Coordinates of C-alpha atoms in Angstrom, one line a residue:
Chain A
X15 CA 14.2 -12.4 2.2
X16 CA 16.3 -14.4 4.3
X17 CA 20.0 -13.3 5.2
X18 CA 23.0 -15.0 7.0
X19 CA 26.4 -13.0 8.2
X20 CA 29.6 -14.9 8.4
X21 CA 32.8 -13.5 8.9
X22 CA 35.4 -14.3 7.2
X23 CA 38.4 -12.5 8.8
X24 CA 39.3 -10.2 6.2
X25 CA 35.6 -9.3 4.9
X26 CA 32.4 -9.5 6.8
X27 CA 30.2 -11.9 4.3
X28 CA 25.9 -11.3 4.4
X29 CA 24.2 -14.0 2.0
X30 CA 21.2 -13.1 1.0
X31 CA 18.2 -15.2 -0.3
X32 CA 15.0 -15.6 -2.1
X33 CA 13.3 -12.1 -3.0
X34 CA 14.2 -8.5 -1.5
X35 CA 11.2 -6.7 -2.1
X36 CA 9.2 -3.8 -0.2
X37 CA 8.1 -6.1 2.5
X38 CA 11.6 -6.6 3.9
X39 CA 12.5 -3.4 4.2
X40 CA 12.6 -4.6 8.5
X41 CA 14.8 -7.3 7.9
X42 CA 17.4 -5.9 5.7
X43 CA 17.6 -2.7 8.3
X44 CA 18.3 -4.7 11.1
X45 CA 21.1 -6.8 9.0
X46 CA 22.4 -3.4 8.2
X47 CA 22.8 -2.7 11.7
X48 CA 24.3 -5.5 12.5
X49 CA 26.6 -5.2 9.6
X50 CA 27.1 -1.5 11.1
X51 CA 28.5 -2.9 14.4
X52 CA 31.3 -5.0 12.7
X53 CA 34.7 -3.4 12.4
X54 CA 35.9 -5.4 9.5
X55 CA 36.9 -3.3 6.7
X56 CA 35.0 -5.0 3.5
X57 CA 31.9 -6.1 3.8
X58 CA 29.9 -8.2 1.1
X59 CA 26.6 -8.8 0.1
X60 CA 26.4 -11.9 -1.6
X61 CA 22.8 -11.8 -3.6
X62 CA 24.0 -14.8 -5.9
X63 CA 20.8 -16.8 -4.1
X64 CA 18.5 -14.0 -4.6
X65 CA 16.1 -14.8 -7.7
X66 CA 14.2 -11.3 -7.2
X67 CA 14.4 -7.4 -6.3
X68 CA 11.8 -4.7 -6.5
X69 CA 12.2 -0.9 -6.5
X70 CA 11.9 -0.9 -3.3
X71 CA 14.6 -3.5 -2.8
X72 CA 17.1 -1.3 -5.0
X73 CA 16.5 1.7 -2.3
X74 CA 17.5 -0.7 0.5
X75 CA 21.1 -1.7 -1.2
X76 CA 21.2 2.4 -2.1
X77 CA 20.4 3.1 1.6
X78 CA 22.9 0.5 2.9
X79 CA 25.4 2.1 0.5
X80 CA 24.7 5.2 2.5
X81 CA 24.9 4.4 5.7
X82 CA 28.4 2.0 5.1
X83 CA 30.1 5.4 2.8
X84 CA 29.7 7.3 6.0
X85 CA 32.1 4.8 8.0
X86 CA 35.8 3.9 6.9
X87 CA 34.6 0.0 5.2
X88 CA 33.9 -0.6 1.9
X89 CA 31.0 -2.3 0.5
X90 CA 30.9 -5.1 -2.0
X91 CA 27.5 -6.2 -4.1
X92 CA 29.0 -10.2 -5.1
X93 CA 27.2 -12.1 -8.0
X94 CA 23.8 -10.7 -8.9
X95 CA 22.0 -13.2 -10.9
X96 CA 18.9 -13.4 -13.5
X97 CA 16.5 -10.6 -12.6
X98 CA 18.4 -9.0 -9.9
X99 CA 21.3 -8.5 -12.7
X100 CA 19.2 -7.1 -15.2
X101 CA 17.6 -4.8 -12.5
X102 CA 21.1 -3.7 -11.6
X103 CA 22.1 -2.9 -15.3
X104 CA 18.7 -0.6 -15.7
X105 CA 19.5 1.2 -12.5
X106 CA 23.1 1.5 -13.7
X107 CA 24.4 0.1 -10.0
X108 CA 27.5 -0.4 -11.8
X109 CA 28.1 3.3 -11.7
X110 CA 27.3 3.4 -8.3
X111 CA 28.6 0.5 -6.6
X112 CA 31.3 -2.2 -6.6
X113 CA 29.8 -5.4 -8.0
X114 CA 31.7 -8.5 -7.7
X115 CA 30.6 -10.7 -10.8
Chain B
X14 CA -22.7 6.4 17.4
X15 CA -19.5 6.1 19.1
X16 CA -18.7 8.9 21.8
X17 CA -15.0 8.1 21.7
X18 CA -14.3 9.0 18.5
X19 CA -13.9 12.4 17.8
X20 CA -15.0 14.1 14.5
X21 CA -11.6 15.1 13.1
X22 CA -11.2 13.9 9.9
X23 CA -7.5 13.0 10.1
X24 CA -6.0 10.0 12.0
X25 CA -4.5 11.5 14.8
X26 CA -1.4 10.5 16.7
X27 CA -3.8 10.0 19.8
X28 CA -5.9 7.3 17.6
X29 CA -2.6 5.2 17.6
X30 CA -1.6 5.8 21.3
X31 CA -5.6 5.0 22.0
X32 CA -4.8 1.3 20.9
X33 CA -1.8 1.2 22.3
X34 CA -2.3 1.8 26.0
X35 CA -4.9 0.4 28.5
X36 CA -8.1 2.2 27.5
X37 CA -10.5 4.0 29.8
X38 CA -13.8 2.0 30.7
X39 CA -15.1 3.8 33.5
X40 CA -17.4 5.5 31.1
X41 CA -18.5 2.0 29.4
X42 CA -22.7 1.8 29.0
X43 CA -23.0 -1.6 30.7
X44 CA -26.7 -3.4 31.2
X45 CA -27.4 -6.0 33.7
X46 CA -30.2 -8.1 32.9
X47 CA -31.8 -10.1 35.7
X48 CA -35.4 -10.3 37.2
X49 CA -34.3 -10.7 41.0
X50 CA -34.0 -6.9 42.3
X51 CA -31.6 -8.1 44.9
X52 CA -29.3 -9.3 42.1
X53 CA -29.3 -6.2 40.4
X54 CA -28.7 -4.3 43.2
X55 CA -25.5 -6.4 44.3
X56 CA -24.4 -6.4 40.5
X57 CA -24.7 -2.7 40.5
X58 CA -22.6 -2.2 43.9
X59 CA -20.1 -4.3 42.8
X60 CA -20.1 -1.9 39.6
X61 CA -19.6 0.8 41.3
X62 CA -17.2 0.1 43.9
X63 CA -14.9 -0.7 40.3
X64 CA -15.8 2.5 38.7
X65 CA -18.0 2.2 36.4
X66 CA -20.5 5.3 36.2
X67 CA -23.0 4.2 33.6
X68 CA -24.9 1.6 34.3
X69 CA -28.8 0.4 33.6
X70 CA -31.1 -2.6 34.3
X71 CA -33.4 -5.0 32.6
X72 CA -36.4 -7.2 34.8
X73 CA -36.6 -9.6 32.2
X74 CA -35.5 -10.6 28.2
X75 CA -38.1 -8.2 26.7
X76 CA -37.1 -5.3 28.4
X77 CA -33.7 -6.3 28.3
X78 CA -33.8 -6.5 24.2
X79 CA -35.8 -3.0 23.9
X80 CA -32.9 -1.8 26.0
X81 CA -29.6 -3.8 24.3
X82 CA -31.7 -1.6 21.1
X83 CA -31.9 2.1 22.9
X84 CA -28.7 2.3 24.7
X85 CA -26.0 0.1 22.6
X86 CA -24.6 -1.3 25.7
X87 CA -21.3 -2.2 25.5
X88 CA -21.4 -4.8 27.4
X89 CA -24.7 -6.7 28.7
X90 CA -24.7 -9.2 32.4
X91 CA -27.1 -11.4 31.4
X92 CA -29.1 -13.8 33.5
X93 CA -30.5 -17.0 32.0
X94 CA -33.9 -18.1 33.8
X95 CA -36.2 -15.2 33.3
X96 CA -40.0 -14.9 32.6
X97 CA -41.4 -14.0 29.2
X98 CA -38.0 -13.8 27.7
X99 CA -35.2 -16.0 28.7
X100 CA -31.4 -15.6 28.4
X101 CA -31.4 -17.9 25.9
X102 CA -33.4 -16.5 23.7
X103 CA -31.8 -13.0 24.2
X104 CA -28.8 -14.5 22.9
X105 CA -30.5 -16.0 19.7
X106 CA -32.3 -12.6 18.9
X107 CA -29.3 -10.6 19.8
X108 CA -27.1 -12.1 16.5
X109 CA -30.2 -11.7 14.5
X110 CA -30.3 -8.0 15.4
X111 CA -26.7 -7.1 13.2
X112 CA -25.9 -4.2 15.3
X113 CA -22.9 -2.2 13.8
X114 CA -21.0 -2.7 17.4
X115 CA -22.7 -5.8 19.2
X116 CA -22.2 -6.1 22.6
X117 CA -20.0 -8.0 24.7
X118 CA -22.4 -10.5 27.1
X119 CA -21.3 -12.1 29.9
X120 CA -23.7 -14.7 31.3
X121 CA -24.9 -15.4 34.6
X122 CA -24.8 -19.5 35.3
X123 CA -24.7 -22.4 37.8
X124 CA -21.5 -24.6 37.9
X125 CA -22.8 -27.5 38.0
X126 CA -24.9 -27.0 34.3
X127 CA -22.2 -28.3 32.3
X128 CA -24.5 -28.7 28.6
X129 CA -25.9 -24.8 29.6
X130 CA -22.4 -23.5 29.6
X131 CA -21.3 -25.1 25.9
X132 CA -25.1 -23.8 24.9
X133 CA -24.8 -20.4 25.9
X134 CA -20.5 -20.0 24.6
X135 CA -22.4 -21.6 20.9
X136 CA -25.1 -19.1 20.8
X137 CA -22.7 -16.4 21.0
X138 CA -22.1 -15.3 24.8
X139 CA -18.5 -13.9 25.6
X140 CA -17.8 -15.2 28.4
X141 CA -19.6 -16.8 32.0
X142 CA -19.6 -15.8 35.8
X143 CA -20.7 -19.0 37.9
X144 CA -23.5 -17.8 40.5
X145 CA -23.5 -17.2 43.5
X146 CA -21.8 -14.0 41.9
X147 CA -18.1 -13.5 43.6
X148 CA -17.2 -9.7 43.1
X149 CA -13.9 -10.4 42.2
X150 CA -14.7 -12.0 39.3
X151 CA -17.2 -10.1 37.8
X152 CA -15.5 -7.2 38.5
X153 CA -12.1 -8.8 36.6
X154 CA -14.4 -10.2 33.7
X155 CA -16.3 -6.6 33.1
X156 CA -13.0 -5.2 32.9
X157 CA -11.3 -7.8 30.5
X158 CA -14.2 -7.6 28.2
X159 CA -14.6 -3.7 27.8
X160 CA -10.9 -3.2 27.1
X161 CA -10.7 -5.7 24.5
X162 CA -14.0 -4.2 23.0
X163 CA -12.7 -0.6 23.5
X164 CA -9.2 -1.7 21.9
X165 CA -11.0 -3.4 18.8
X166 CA -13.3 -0.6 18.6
X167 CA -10.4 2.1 18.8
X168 CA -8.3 0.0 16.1
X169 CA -11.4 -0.3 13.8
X170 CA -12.3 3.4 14.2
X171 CA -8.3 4.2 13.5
X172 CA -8.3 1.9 10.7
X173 CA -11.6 3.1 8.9
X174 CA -9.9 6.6 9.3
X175 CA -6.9 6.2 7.7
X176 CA -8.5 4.0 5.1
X177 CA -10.8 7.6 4.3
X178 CA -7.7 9.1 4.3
X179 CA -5.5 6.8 1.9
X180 CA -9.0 7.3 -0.4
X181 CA -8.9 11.1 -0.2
X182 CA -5.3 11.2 -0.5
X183 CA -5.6 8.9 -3.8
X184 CA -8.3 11.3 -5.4
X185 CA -5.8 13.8 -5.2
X186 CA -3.2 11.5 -6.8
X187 CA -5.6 11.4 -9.4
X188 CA -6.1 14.8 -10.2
X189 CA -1.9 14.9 -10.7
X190 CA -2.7 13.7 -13.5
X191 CA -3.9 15.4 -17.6
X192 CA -8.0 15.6 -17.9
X193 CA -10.0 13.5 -20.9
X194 CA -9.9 17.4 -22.2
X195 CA -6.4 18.0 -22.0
X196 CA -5.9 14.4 -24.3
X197 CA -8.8 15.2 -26.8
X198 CA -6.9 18.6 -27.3
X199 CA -3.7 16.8 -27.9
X200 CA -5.1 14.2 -30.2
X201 CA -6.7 17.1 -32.0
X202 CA -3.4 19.3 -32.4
X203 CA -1.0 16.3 -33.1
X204 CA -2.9 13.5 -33.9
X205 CA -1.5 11.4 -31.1
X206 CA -4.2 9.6 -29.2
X207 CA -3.5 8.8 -25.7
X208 CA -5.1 6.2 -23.6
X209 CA -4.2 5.6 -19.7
X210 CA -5.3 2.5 -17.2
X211 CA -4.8 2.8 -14.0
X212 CA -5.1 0.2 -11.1
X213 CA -4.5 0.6 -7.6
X214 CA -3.5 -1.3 -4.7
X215 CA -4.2 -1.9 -1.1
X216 CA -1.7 1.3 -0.7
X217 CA -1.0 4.6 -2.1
X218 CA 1.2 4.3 -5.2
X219 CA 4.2 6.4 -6.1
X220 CA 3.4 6.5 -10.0
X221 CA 2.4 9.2 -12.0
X222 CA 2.3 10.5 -15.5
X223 CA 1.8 13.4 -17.4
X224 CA 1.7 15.5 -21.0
X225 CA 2.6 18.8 -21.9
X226 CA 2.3 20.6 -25.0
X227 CA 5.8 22.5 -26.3
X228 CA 4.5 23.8 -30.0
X229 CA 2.6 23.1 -33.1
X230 CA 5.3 19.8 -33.5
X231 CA 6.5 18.7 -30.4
X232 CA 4.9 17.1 -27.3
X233 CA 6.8 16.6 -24.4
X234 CA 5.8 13.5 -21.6
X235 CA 7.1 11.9 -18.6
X236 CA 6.1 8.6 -16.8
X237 CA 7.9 8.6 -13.0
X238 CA 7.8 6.0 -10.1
X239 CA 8.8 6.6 -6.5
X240 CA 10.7 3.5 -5.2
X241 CA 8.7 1.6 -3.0
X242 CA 4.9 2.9 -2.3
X243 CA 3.0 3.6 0.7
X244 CA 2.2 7.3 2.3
X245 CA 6.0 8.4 1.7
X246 CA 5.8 7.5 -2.2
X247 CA 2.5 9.3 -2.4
X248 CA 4.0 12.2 -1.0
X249 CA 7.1 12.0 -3.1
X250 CA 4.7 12.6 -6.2
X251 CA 3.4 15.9 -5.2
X252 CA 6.7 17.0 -4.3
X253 CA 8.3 16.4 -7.9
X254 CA 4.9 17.1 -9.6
X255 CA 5.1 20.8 -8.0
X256 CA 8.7 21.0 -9.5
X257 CA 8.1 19.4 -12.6
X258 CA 5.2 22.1 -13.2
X259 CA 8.3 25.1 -12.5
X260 CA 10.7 23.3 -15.1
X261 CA 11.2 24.8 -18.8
X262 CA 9.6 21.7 -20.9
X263 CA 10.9 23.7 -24.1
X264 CA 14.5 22.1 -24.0
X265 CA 15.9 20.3 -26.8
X266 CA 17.7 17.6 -24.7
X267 CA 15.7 15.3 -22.2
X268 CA 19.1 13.8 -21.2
X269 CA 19.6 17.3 -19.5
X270 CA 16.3 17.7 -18.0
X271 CA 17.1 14.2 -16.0
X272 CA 20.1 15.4 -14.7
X273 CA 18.7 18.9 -13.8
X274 CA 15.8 16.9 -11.8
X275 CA 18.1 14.4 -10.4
X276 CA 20.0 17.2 -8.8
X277 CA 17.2 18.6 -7.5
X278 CA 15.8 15.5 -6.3
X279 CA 19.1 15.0 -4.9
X280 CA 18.9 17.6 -2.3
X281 CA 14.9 16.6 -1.1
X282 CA 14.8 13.0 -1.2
X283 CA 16.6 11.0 1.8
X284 CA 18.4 8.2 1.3
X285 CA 17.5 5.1 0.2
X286 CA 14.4 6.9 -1.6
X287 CA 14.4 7.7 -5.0
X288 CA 12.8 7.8 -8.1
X289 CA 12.7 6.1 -11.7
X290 CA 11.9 8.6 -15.1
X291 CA 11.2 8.1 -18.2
X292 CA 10.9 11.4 -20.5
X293 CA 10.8 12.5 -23.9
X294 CA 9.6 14.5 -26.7
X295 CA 7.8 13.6 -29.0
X296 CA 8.0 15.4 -32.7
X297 CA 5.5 14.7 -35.3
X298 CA 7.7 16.7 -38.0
X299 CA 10.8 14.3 -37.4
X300 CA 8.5 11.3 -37.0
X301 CA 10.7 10.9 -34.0
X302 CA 10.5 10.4 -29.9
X303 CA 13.9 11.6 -28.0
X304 CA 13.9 9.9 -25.0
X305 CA 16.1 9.9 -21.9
X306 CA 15.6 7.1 -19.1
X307 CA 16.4 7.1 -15.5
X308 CA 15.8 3.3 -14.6
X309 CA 12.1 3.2 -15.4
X310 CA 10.8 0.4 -17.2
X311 CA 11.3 -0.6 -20.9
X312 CA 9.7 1.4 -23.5
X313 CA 8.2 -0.3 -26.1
X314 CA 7.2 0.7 -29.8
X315 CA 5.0 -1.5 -31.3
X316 CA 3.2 -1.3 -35.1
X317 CA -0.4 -1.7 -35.1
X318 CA -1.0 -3.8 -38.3
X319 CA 2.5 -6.4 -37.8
X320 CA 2.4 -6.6 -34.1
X321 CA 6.3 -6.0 -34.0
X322 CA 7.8 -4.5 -30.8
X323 CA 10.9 -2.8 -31.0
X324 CA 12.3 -2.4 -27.1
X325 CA 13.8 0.8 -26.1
X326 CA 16.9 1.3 -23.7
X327 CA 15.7 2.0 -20.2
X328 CA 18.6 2.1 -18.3
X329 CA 19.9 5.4 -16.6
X330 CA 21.1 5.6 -12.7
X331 CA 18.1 6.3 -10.6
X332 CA 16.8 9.9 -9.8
X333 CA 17.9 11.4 -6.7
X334 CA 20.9 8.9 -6.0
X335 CA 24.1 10.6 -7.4
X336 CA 24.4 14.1 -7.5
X337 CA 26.4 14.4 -11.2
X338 CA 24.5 11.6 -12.5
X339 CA 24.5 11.9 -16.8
X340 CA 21.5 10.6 -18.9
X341 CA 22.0 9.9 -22.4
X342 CA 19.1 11.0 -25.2
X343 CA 17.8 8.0 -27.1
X344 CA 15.6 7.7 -29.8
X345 CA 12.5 5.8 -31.6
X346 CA 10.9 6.5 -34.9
X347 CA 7.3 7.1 -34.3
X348 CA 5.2 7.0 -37.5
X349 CA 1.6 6.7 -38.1
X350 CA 0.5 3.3 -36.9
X351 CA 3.0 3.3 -34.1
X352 CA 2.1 3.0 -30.3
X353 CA 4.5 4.0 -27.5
X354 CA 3.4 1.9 -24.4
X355 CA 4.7 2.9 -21.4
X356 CA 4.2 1.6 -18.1
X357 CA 5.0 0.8 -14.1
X358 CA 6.6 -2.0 -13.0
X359 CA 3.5 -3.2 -11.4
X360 CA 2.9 -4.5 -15.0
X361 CA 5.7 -6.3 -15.4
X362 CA 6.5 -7.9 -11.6
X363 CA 3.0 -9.0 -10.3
X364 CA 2.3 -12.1 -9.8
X365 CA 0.2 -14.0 -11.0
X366 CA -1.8 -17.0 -9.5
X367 CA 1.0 -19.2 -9.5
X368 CA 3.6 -17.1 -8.3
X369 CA 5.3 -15.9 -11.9
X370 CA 5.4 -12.3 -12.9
X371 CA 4.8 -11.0 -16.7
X372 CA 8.2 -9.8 -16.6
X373 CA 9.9 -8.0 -19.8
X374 CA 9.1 -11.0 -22.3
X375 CA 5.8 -11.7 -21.4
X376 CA 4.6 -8.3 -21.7
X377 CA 6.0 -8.3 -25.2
X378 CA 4.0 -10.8 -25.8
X379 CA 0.8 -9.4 -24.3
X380 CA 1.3 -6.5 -26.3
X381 CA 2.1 -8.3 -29.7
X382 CA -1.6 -9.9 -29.1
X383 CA -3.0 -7.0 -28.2
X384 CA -1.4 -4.9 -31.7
X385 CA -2.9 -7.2 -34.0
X386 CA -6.6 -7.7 -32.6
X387 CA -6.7 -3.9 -33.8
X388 CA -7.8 -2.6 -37.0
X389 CA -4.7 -0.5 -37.7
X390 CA -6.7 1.4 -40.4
X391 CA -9.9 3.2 -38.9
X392 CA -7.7 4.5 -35.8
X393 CA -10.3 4.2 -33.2
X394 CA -8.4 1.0 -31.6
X395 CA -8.7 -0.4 -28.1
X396 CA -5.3 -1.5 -27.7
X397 CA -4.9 -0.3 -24.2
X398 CA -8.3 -2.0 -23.1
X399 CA -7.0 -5.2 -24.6
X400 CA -4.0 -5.6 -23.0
X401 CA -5.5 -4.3 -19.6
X402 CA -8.2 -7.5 -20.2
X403 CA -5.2 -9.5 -21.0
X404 CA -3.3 -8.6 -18.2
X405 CA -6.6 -8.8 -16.1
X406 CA -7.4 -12.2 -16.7
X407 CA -3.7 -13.6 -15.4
X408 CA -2.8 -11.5 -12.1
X409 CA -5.3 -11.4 -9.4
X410 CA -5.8 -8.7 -7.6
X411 CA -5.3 -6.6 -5.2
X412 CA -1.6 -6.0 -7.3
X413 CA 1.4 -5.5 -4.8
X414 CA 1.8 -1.8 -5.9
X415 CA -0.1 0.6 -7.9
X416 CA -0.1 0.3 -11.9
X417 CA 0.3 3.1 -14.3
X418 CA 0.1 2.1 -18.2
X419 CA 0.1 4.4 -20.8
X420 CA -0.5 4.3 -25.1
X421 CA 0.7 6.5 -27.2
X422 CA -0.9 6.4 -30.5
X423 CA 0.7 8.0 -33.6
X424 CA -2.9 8.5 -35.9

C-alpha cells in the first residue's frame, strides 16, 4: 500500500494505492496518525487506486473509523472499485460508513 | 548444548531483550591455538585484562581440533604455521566437521602475506589480527565477534522457540475442531458426509469450523474467520470457541444467533478486530439449509452429477463491529446429491505464481470441475480431495494465511 495526504482546505484528502492487505497494517497506522493530527473537519480516503483489500485490510478502515468517531471530523470512504467494492458490499460497510461513490 | 538458554518452554520477554541489548561475553569459551608458549601466554593476558574468564589452549592443529570438538569454543585464535597440523588445514577440517554452532575464528597473520589473507577469509576464517599481535585489536576483534555470535545465537534460540510454540499453539487450534468420530456419527444419523482440508501458513490462522448435532433432523454448523491472522487471531478463536460451546444451538433463527454473538463479540474484541461467520442449520426433513452470513465468504451449493453451482448471499456487517447489527436468514435447498462447500478466504485471495488470486469466479470454476469428476451415484466421492489437488497445483505455497475448506455432502 502506498498513500499520499493532500489537503484540500475544506477536507483533508489520503489516496490510497495498490493493495491494503495484513502487511500494511504499519503504514496505514502511521497515515492515521497523521490524519489524527489534522484539524480539518472531513477527512477522505480515496481508495479509487486500490485494486485489493484483505480481512485484515477491512479491520484497518474499521479501526480508522474508530479512532476519527472519537474526535469531532467525519470520515469519508470515496470510490471503492472492483474487489475492494465487492468486499465492502459483503462486509456491509455501507451500513457502517459513509462511502462516496 | 547452549548454557545461555534456559529450559523454559515459553519465549520469554527476556529472549527478546537478550537480542536487543549488548550481550554478555565475559563467560564466552574462547581457544587460542598457537605452538609458541610465549604467544599463548600474551594472548591469554590480553584476555584477561578484557574479561574474559574462560579461556583454553592448543600447541598445535591436532590438539587444537580434538579441542574445537570437546569444548565448542565460541570463538577459536588460530595461528597459521604449526607442526603436524597447520592453520590451514584446521580451517578446511573445521567446515567438514558441521557442528550445530561453529565457531567464530580469528586468524593470526603476517601483513605483508597478501595471497594468505584472501586464502584463509575463502576457507572460512572470520576475520584476521596482523602479528606482531597489538592488544587493542585483538582485544576489539574478540569482542566484535562473540557479540555478533551471541546475538545470532540468542535470535536463533528465540526464534526456534517461538516457532515450538506457534506449533504447539496450532495443535491446539486443531483440536477446536469435530473428530473423524464425531463426522462418521453425523454421516451415520443424517446421511450428510463431511469432508475438511486444512492448510496452514507460516503463521497461526484465525479460522475455525465446527458441527453440532440439534435432533434427529436438524444439524447445526458454523465456519468463522478472525480478521487478519497471527498470535492475536489464534487467540481470538479460543475465545469465541469457549462461547460458542455456552450458546443454545437449538434456535430456529441463525439470523438471531449472529446478532446475539456479535453483541458479545462486541464487548471483547478491540477495535479494528473482528470476525467473519457463516452459520446455519441444516434440516434433512425440509431438504433445506437456513443460513445467516456475517461477511464470510460465499457459500456455494453445487450438484454432484450437473456440476451446477448456485451462489449463496454472504453479505452481513462483520461480527464484533456494531453493537445492534441485524442478520438476515437465508436459505438453500439441500437435496441428495448436493454439496455445501464452504471455505476461508485463503481459497479465494492467494495468489498464485503469477500474482492472480482464484477469486469468487475461479473457484466456481474449480468446483464445477471438481463436481463432475465424481460418480454422483455410489456416494463415496472425493470432491474435496479434488479441488484441494486443483487448487494445489496453481497457488504455491506457503499461502499468506491459513485455509479452512469444508464439503457438505447430502447422501
Amino acid at each position: 500500500m502506498h498513500y499520499e495526504i493532500n489537503n484540500g482546505g475544506e477536507s483533508l484528502q489520503a489516496t490510497l494505492s495498490e493493495k491494503i492487505t495484513f502487511s500494511d497494517h504499519d503504514i496505514f497506522r502511521e497515515m492515521i496518525s497523521t490524519m489524527l493530527n489534522d484539524q480539518t473537519a472531513q477527512q477522505v480516503i480515496d481508495l479509487s487506486a486500490v485494486d485489493f483489500i484483505d480481512s485484515a485490510g477491512l479491520g484497518m478502515l474499521l479501526l480508522a473509523r474508530d479512532e476519527i468517531s472519537k474526535t469531532n471530523k467525519t470520515l469519508v470512504l470515496k470510490a471503492p472499485q472492483g474487489q475492494v467494492k465487492r468486499m465492502f458490499d459483503v462486509a456491509r460497510f455501507d451500513t457502517m460508513f459513509t462511502i462516496e461513490h | 548444548m547452549d548454557t545461555r538458554v534456559s529450559g523454559q518452554p515459553f519465549a520469554t520477554v527476556a529472549d527478546v531483550q537478550n537480542f536487543t541489548g549488548t550481550p554478555d561475553v565475559s563467560d564466552a569459551c574462547i581457544l587460542v591455538v598457537d605452538d609458541i608458549e610465549l604467544n599463548r601466554l600474551l594472548i591469554q593476558v590480553h584476555l584477561i585484562e578484557e574479561g574474559f574468564r574462560q579461556i583454553h589452549f592448543a600447541v598445535d592443529g591436532a590438539d587444537a581440533l580434538d579441542k574445537i570438538k570437546r569444548l565448542h569454543p565460541d570463538l577459536v585464535i588460530l595461528d597459521l604455521l604449526m607442526p603436524k597440523v597447520d592453520g590451514f588445514e584446521v580451517l578446511e577440517r573445521l567446515s567438514d566437521m558441521s557442528l550445530p554452532h561453529s565457531p567464530a575464528v580469528i586468524v593470526q597473520t603476517a601483513l605483508s602475506e597478501q595471497d594468505e589473507r584472501v586464502r584463509v577469509f575463502e576457507m572460512g576464517a572470520t576475520d584476521l589480527v596482523t602479528k606482531p599481535i597489538t592488544p587493542v585489536e585483538l582485544k576489539a576483534r574478540t569482542r566484535l565477534h562473540l557479540e555478533n555470535r551471541f546475538l545470532l545465537h540468542g535470535l536463533r534460540s528465540y526464534h526456534e522457540r517461538l516457532n515450538r510454540d506457534l506449533l504447539l499453539a496450532r495443535q491446539m487450534q486443531e483440536g477446536l475442531l469435530p473428530t473423524a468420530h464425531q463426522l462418521d456419527i453425523i454421516e451415520a444419523r443424517y446421511g450428510v458426509r463431511l469432508q475438511h482440508a486444512y492448510v496452514s501458513s507460516d503463521e497461526l490462522g484465525g479460522d475455525f469450523w465446527g458441527v453440532q448435532e440439534i435432533d434427529d433432523d436438524r444439524l447445526f454448523f458454523h465456519i468463522t474467520d478472525f480478521a487478519g491472522h497471527g498470535i492475536t487471531a489464534a487467540l481470538n478463536t479460543f475465545r469465541l470457541h469457549s462461547t460458542l460451546m455456552q450458546q443454545d444451538h437449538s434456535m430456529k433463527s441463525p439470523a438471531n444467533y449472529l446478532a446475539q454473538l456479535n453483541k458479545h463479540l462486541c464487548r471483547l474484541l478491540n477495535p479494528g478486530q473482528f470476525a467473519t461467520m457463516l452459520c446455519g442449520v441444516i434440516d434433512i426433513r425440509q431438504n433445506s439449509i437456513t443460513y445467516a452470513s456475517a461477511a464470510s465468504t460465499t457459500p456455494l451449493l453445487g450438484q454432484l452429477s450437473t456440476g451446477n453451482i448456485q451462489c449463496g448471499d454472504p453479505s452481513g456487517v462483520p461480527l464484533g463491529v456494531i453493537e445492534d447489527a441485524v442478520y438476515e436468514d437465508r436459505s438453500l435447498p439441500f437435496l441428495p446429491g448436493h454439496m455445501l462447500f464452504l471455505y476461508s478466504d485463503a481459497l479465494t485471495e492467494s495468489p498464485d505464481k503469477d500474482g492472480v488470486a482464484l477469486m469468487d469466479e475461479g473457484l466456481q470454476s474449480l468446483m464445477t470441475n471438481a463436481l463432475r469428476s465424481q460418480d454422483g451415484r455410489n456416494g463415496k466421492v472425493e470432491f474435496l480431495d479434488d479441488l484441494m489437488a486443483a487448487f494445489d497445483a496453481r497457488v504455491p505455497r506457503p499461502l499468506p494465511d491459513d485455509l479452512t475448506a469444508v464439503s457438505f455432502q447430502r447422501l
